[in-house]
Structure formats: structure tokens, C-alpha cells
């Protein structure tokens, strides 16, 4: 096993996108869209999107949208060959209730069961334009995904082993991680996945923006002055 190794990989992605816009009434806009992506190493995925906008008057726009999300592991994750790095771990020998973390060589490997992260995006918002100079925008957005792609540190695996009451077989089955010990029960090396699907990812946020724009006359020319 080498510390660093040159790697090369390719991925081909073909995409098709379609969009329909309808106006059931003068104050309502409905957008239905879809995107199909075909990955050479993952197959095809179709992700639809629905957006709705409503204008109760010419100064206020209420809007909302929902769409599915697909995030494939990177090409690097998919071609990853074993490599060695040093990481901190804390696994106490038998009979010791507490011990210090130590630095050991860790072999990082590609998880053969690596899968894409899939989720849903949805948001709600409003745009208010009291006059032609001012625009106020407020959006609350959300992402909820499954199969989160992430990397765990050595201390993360140490804590997980503690949570499993020292059951190293369960650690191997649940997290694909293992520790190599000497005859005294001390950790001398470890083997961890480089990246792994690790459950749910939930992200929420609020965006608020104030924009001002007004024409000004400067040196005989009319310019637009704006600020956000």
C-alpha cells in the first residue's frame, strides 16, 4: 500500500431537461420541469420540479417550489485506491477504563457499496415591491437527503466503538471500520473507508434581501444607482 498514488478515471453524463409553464389565471403561474441524467457508472435518474407563483396584486409575489435531488459520489470517490494516512484514535486495551488518543497509520479504502445521495429541496418565499425603487425578498429553504456522503475521522470511529460497547464486529458490520491490535491489546493500525453513506442530512435556511435601484443624473447622463 502506498501513501500517495496517481489515479485516473472517467465519467460520462448525458442530460435532458424539459419545462412547461402555465398561467391558469392572470395571477397564478405554474412551472413543471424535469431533468433526466444518465451516469456511465450509476445508471439513470429522473428529478422533477414543481414551482408555483401567485400575485395577489402587482406589488407582492408569493412563491414556492419542490424538487428532488440526486448527488452522485465524485469520480475520485469511485476510483479511490487504498492509501495510507495517519489519524488519531482512542481505543483502550482490555481492563483500562480510560486511555489517551494515539496516532496510528490508517488505510483508507473505497467502500464497494457506495451509493448516491438522494433528497428533496423545497422552499417558500415572497417578493415585495412597494414601488419601482425598492424590492424586499424573503425565502425559507430546506434540503432533506438520505445516504449522506461524508468522511469520518479516527476519533469518530473510536466514539462509535464506545457506543457499541467495544463490539468490534458490530463496528465492522455497521461502519466498515476495523482496528489492528498487538498482543497487549494496543491499537497499532486501522482500516477505514475513505467516504461512506452515513444517513440523513437536513439543512434549512432563511434568505432575506433588500434591493434599491434608482436612476440618477451624473455629468449629463442618466445612470442607474443600485444597492443590495
mmCIF file of C-alpha atoms in Angstrom:
data_model
loop_
_atom_site.group_PDB
_atom_site.id
_atom_site.type_symbol
_atom_site.label_atom_id
_atom_site.label_comp_id
_atom_site.label_asym_id
_atom_site.label_seq_id
_atom_site.Cartn_x
_atom_site.Cartn_y
_atom_site.Cartn_z
ATOM 1 C CA UNK A 1 0.000 0.000 0.000
ATOM 2 C CA UNK A 2 1.352 3.424 -0.971
ATOM 3 C CA UNK A 3 0.879 6.739 0.797
ATOM 4 C CA UNK A 4 0.124 8.513 -2.492
ATOM 5 C CA UNK A 5 -0.704 7.058 -5.879
ATOM 6 C CA UNK A 6 -1.606 8.580 -9.232
ATOM 7 C CA UNK A 7 -5.184 7.791 -10.237
ATOM 8 C CA UNK A 8 -7.240 8.304 -13.353
ATOM 9 C CA UNK A 9 -10.926 7.841 -14.019
ATOM 10 C CA UNK A 10 -13.718 8.978 -16.312
ATOM 11 C CA UNK A 11 -17.461 9.510 -16.104
ATOM 12 C CA UNK A 12 -19.900 10.349 -18.875
ATOM 13 C CA UNK A 13 -23.143 12.146 -18.014
ATOM 14 C CA UNK A 14 -25.929 12.718 -20.551
ATOM 15 C CA UNK A 15 -28.746 15.067 -19.517
ATOM 16 C CA UNK A 16 -32.141 16.025 -20.895
ATOM 17 C CA UNK A 17 -34.285 18.836 -19.497
ATOM 18 C CA UNK A 18 -37.909 19.722 -20.139
ATOM 19 C CA UNK A 19 -40.040 22.571 -18.799
ATOM 20 C CA UNK A 20 -43.695 23.604 -19.048
ATOM 21 C CA UNK A 21 -45.130 26.918 -17.874
ATOM 22 C CA UNK A 22 -48.856 27.559 -17.490
ATOM 23 C CA UNK A 23 -50.979 30.502 -16.348
ATOM 24 C CA UNK A 24 -54.309 29.158 -15.026
ATOM 25 C CA UNK A 25 -55.275 32.749 -14.135
ATOM 26 C CA UNK A 26 -53.682 36.145 -14.590
ATOM 27 C CA UNK A 27 -52.301 35.995 -11.045
ATOM 28 C CA UNK A 28 -51.041 32.381 -10.963
ATOM 29 C CA UNK A 29 -48.007 30.874 -12.694
ATOM 30 C CA UNK A 30 -47.261 27.142 -12.564
ATOM 31 C CA UNK A 31 -43.991 25.652 -13.743
ATOM 32 C CA UNK A 32 -43.457 21.907 -14.165
ATOM 33 C CA UNK A 33 -39.969 20.762 -15.079
ATOM 34 C CA UNK A 34 -37.953 17.583 -15.134
ATOM 35 C CA UNK A 35 -34.345 16.557 -15.644
ATOM 36 C CA UNK A 36 -33.078 13.137 -16.627
ATOM 37 C CA UNK A 37 -29.397 12.332 -16.084
ATOM 38 C CA UNK A 38 -27.679 9.165 -17.240
ATOM 39 C CA UNK A 39 -24.374 8.373 -15.495
ATOM 40 C CA UNK A 40 -21.997 5.879 -17.061
ATOM 41 C CA UNK A 41 -21.280 4.423 -13.590
ATOM 42 C CA UNK A 42 -24.672 4.828 -11.851
ATOM 43 C CA UNK A 43 -27.418 4.481 -14.447
ATOM 44 C CA UNK A 44 -30.272 6.960 -14.913
ATOM 45 C CA UNK A 45 -32.099 9.260 -12.521
ATOM 46 C CA UNK A 46 -35.115 11.496 -13.157
ATOM 47 C CA UNK A 47 -35.732 14.514 -10.936
ATOM 48 C CA UNK A 48 -38.961 16.532 -11.289
ATOM 49 C CA UNK A 49 -39.612 20.106 -10.125
ATOM 50 C CA UNK A 50 -42.860 21.937 -9.388
ATOM 51 C CA UNK A 51 -42.967 25.713 -8.875
ATOM 52 C CA UNK A 52 -45.990 27.903 -8.145
ATOM 53 C CA UNK A 53 -46.160 31.702 -8.098
ATOM 54 C CA UNK A 54 -49.150 33.798 -7.002
ATOM 55 C CA UNK A 55 -49.561 37.567 -7.332
ATOM 56 C CA UNK A 56 -52.440 38.883 -5.178
ATOM 57 C CA UNK A 57 -51.558 42.328 -6.566
ATOM 58 C CA UNK A 58 -48.802 43.968 -8.609
ATOM 59 C CA UNK A 59 -46.654 44.609 -5.514
ATOM 60 C CA UNK A 60 -46.493 41.144 -3.955
ATOM 61 C CA UNK A 61 -45.386 37.761 -5.297
ATOM 62 C CA UNK A 62 -45.795 34.580 -3.241
ATOM 63 C CA UNK A 63 -43.774 31.630 -4.492
ATOM 64 C CA UNK A 64 -42.973 28.047 -3.584
ATOM 65 C CA UNK A 65 -41.191 25.122 -5.205
ATOM 66 C CA UNK A 66 -40.301 21.495 -4.567
ATOM 67 C CA UNK A 67 -37.888 19.220 -6.441
ATOM 68 C CA UNK A 68 -35.971 16.018 -5.933
ATOM 69 C CA UNK A 69 -32.179 15.926 -5.746
ATOM 70 C CA UNK A 70 -29.513 13.420 -6.798
ATOM 71 C CA UNK A 71 -25.858 13.706 -5.791
ATOM 72 C CA UNK A 72 -23.565 11.000 -7.124
ATOM 73 C CA UNK A 73 -20.240 10.241 -5.433
ATOM 74 C CA UNK A 74 -17.364 12.029 -7.119
ATOM 75 C CA UNK A 75 -15.228 10.272 -9.727
ATOM 76 C CA UNK A 76 -12.387 10.337 -7.223
ATOM 77 C CA UNK A 77 -14.547 8.504 -4.665
ATOM 78 C CA UNK A 78 -15.433 5.859 -7.248
ATOM 79 C CA UNK A 79 -11.856 5.121 -8.377
ATOM 80 C CA UNK A 80 -10.233 5.527 -4.957
ATOM 81 C CA UNK A 81 -7.417 3.059 -4.390
ATOM 82 C CA UNK A 82 -6.122 2.164 -0.952
ATOM 83 C CA UNK A 83 -3.851 4.783 0.576
ATOM 84 C CA UNK A 84 -2.293 5.297 3.994
ATOM 85 C CA UNK A 85 -2.595 8.345 6.232
ATOM 86 C CA UNK A 86 -2.050 8.978 9.930
ATOM 87 C CA UNK A 87 -5.010 9.664 12.201
ATOM 88 C CA UNK A 88 -5.795 9.972 15.897
ATOM 89 C CA UNK A 89 -7.712 7.139 17.569
ATOM 90 C CA UNK A 90 -8.586 6.235 21.150
ATOM 91 C CA UNK A 91 -9.237 2.539 21.791
ATOM 92 C CA UNK A 92 -8.360 1.417 25.295
ATOM 93 C CA UNK A 93 -6.738 -2.013 25.890
ATOM 94 C CA UNK A 94 -8.786 -4.585 27.832
ATOM 95 C CA UNK A 95 -9.083 -3.708 31.519
ATOM 96 C CA UNK A 96 -8.441 0.034 31.035
ATOM 97 C CA UNK A 97 -11.383 2.358 31.531
ATOM 98 C CA UNK A 98 -9.609 5.367 30.062
ATOM 99 C CA UNK A 99 -6.603 5.996 27.826
ATOM 100 C CA UNK A 100 -5.073 8.695 25.668
ATOM 101 C CA UNK A 101 -5.590 9.050 21.932
ATOM 102 C CA UNK A 102 -2.663 7.918 19.812
ATOM 103 C CA UNK A 103 -1.619 8.462 16.203
ATOM 104 C CA UNK A 104 -1.573 5.336 14.025
ATOM 105 C CA UNK A 105 -1.321 4.566 10.289
ATOM 106 C CA UNK A 106 -4.775 4.227 8.757
ATOM 107 C CA UNK A 107 -5.521 2.515 5.444
ATOM 108 C CA UNK A 108 -8.362 4.324 3.677
ATOM 109 C CA UNK A 109 -10.236 2.213 1.123
ATOM 110 C CA UNK A 110 -13.118 2.669 -1.309
ATOM 111 C CA UNK A 111 -16.418 1.419 0.040
ATOM 112 C CA UNK A 112 -17.687 -1.001 -2.652
ATOM 113 C CA UNK A 113 -21.315 -0.354 -1.622
ATOM 114 C CA UNK A 114 -21.092 3.430 -2.115
ATOM 115 C CA UNK A 115 -24.415 4.862 -3.356
ATOM 116 C CA UNK A 116 -25.637 8.327 -4.451
ATOM 117 C CA UNK A 117 -27.179 10.755 -2.003
ATOM 118 C CA UNK A 118 -30.834 11.446 -2.808
ATOM 119 C CA UNK A 119 -33.092 14.073 -1.319
ATOM 120 C CA UNK A 120 -35.778 16.707 -1.671
ATOM 121 C CA UNK A 121 -35.472 20.507 -1.878
ATOM 122 C CA UNK A 122 -38.440 22.718 -1.049
ATOM 123 C CA UNK A 123 -38.840 26.404 -0.261
ATOM 124 C CA UNK A 124 -41.377 29.125 0.426
ATOM 125 C CA UNK A 125 -40.881 32.805 -0.180
ATOM 126 C CA UNK A 126 -42.237 36.193 -1.096
ATOM 127 C CA UNK A 127 -41.117 39.209 -3.119
ATOM 128 C CA UNK A 128 -42.480 42.632 -2.163
ATOM 129 C CA UNK A 129 -42.058 45.687 -4.404
ATOM 130 C CA UNK A 130 -43.794 48.657 -2.746
ATOM 131 C CA UNK A 131 -42.566 50.863 -5.591
ATOM 132 C CA UNK A 132 -40.192 50.752 -8.560
ATOM 133 C CA UNK A 133 -37.179 51.597 -6.370
ATOM 134 C CA UNK A 134 -37.397 49.032 -3.582
ATOM 135 C CA UNK A 135 -37.528 45.218 -3.604
ATOM 136 C CA UNK A 136 -37.729 43.035 -0.490
ATOM 137 C CA UNK A 137 -37.157 39.277 -0.858
ATOM 138 C CA UNK A 138 -37.686 36.625 1.807
ATOM 139 C CA UNK A 139 -37.147 32.878 1.253
ATOM 140 C CA UNK A 140 -37.167 29.920 3.606
ATOM 141 C CA UNK A 141 -35.443 26.891 2.012
ATOM 142 C CA UNK A 142 -34.962 23.268 3.021
ATOM 143 C CA UNK A 143 -32.984 20.229 1.957
ATOM 144 C CA UNK A 144 -33.625 16.727 3.296
ATOM 145 C CA UNK A 145 -31.411 13.949 1.959
ATOM 146 C CA UNK A 146 -30.718 10.266 2.568
ATOM 147 C CA UNK A 147 -27.449 8.417 2.115
ATOM 148 C CA UNK A 148 -25.297 11.416 3.051
ATOM 149 C CA UNK A 149 -21.804 11.124 1.583
ATOM 150 C CA UNK A 150 -19.226 12.013 4.207
ATOM 151 C CA UNK A 151 -15.872 11.108 5.702
ATOM 152 C CA UNK A 152 -15.391 10.076 9.321
ATOM 153 C CA UNK A 153 -12.271 10.744 11.375
ATOM 154 C CA UNK A 154 -10.472 8.216 13.528
ATOM 155 C CA UNK A 155 -11.957 9.743 16.686
ATOM 156 C CA UNK A 156 -15.433 9.340 15.173
ATOM 157 C CA UNK A 157 -14.847 5.599 14.836
ATOM 158 C CA UNK A 158 -13.424 5.455 18.350
ATOM 159 C CA UNK A 159 -16.581 7.097 19.705
ATOM 160 C CA UNK A 160 -18.759 4.750 17.653
ATOM 161 C CA UNK A 161 -16.903 1.751 19.057
ATOM 162 C CA UNK A 162 -17.565 3.073 22.580
ATOM 163 C CA UNK A 163 -21.257 3.447 21.712
ATOM 164 C CA UNK A 164 -21.240 -0.201 20.577
ATOM 165 C CA UNK A 165 -19.743 -1.248 23.938
ATOM 166 C CA UNK A 166 -16.464 -2.257 22.327
ATOM 167 C CA UNK A 167 -18.080 -4.681 19.865
ATOM 168 C CA UNK A 168 -15.550 -4.579 17.019
ATOM 169 C CA UNK A 169 -17.548 -6.985 14.856
ATOM 170 C CA UNK A 170 -20.542 -4.620 15.013
ATOM 171 C CA UNK A 171 -18.227 -1.728 14.103
ATOM 172 C CA UNK A 172 -17.071 -3.626 11.014
ATOM 173 C CA UNK A 173 -20.641 -4.507 10.014
ATOM 174 C CA UNK A 174 -22.160 -1.065 10.613
ATOM 175 C CA UNK A 175 -19.325 1.261 9.605
ATOM 176 C CA UNK A 176 -16.817 -0.814 7.635
ATOM 177 C CA UNK A 177 -14.070 0.124 10.115
ATOM 178 C CA UNK A 178 -11.595 -2.103 11.924
ATOM 179 C CA UNK A 179 -8.636 -1.744 14.292
ATOM 180 C CA UNK A 180 -5.497 -3.925 14.270
ATOM 181 C CA UNK A 181 -4.096 -4.642 17.735
ATOM 182 C CA UNK A 182 -0.920 -6.198 19.112
ATOM 183 C CA UNK A 183 -0.758 -8.966 21.698
ATOM 184 C CA UNK A 184 -1.201 -6.408 24.505
ATOM 185 C CA UNK A 185 -4.462 -5.178 23.009
ATOM 186 C CA UNK A 186 -2.988 -1.862 21.856
ATOM 187 C CA UNK A 187 -4.046 -0.418 18.506
ATOM 188 C CA UNK A 188 -1.180 -0.387 16.002
ATOM 189 C CA UNK A 189 -3.101 0.444 12.809
ATOM 190 C CA UNK A 190 -6.634 0.787 11.426
ATOM 191 C CA UNK A 191 -8.657 0.417 8.253
ATOM 192 C CA UNK A 192 -11.427 2.938 7.449
ATOM 193 C CA UNK A 193 -13.492 3.716 4.329
ATOM 194 C CA UNK A 194 -12.476 6.923 2.533
ATOM 195 C CA UNK A 195 -16.106 8.037 2.116
ATOM 196 C CA UNK A 196 -19.315 6.350 3.213
ATOM 197 C CA UNK A 197 -23.088 6.780 3.036
ATOM 198 C CA UNK A 198 -23.940 7.784 6.586
ATOM 199 C CA UNK A 199 -27.643 8.517 6.926
ATOM 200 C CA UNK A 200 -29.713 11.682 6.841
ATOM 201 C CA UNK A 201 -28.650 15.232 6.008
ATOM 202 C CA UNK A 202 -31.053 18.077 6.857
ATOM 203 C CA UNK A 203 -30.237 21.689 6.003
ATOM 204 C CA UNK A 204 -32.557 24.659 6.500
ATOM 205 C CA UNK A 205 -32.015 28.339 5.953
ATOM 206 C CA UNK A 206 -33.568 31.762 5.566
ATOM 207 C CA UNK A 207 -32.517 34.313 2.956
ATOM 208 C CA UNK A 208 -33.516 37.963 3.238
ATOM 209 C CA UNK A 209 -32.532 40.597 0.699
ATOM 210 C CA UNK A 210 -33.242 44.314 0.331
ATOM 211 C CA UNK A 211 -32.505 45.930 -3.019
ATOM 212 C CA UNK A 212 -32.678 49.590 -4.014
ATOM 213 C CA UNK A 213 -32.395 50.933 -7.545
ATOM 214 C CA UNK A 214 -32.957 54.422 -8.851
ATOM 215 C CA UNK A 215 -31.898 56.421 -11.895
ATOM 216 C CA UNK A 216 -29.560 59.369 -11.207
ATOM 217 C CA UNK A 217 -28.262 62.099 -13.473
ATOM 218 C CA UNK A 218 -24.488 62.462 -13.463
ATOM 219 C CA UNK A 219 -22.467 64.643 -15.843
ATOM 220 C CA UNK A 220 -25.422 64.924 -18.151
ATOM 221 C CA UNK A 221 -26.044 61.180 -18.319
ATOM 222 C CA UNK A 222 -28.735 59.088 -16.649
ATOM 223 C CA UNK A 223 -27.236 56.188 -14.702
ATOM 224 C CA UNK A 224 -28.773 53.503 -12.526
ATOM 225 C CA UNK A 225 -27.779 53.590 -8.867
ATOM 226 C CA UNK A 226 -28.331 50.326 -7.028
ATOM 227 C CA UNK A 227 -27.553 48.716 -3.689
ATOM 228 C CA UNK A 228 -28.251 45.338 -2.063
#
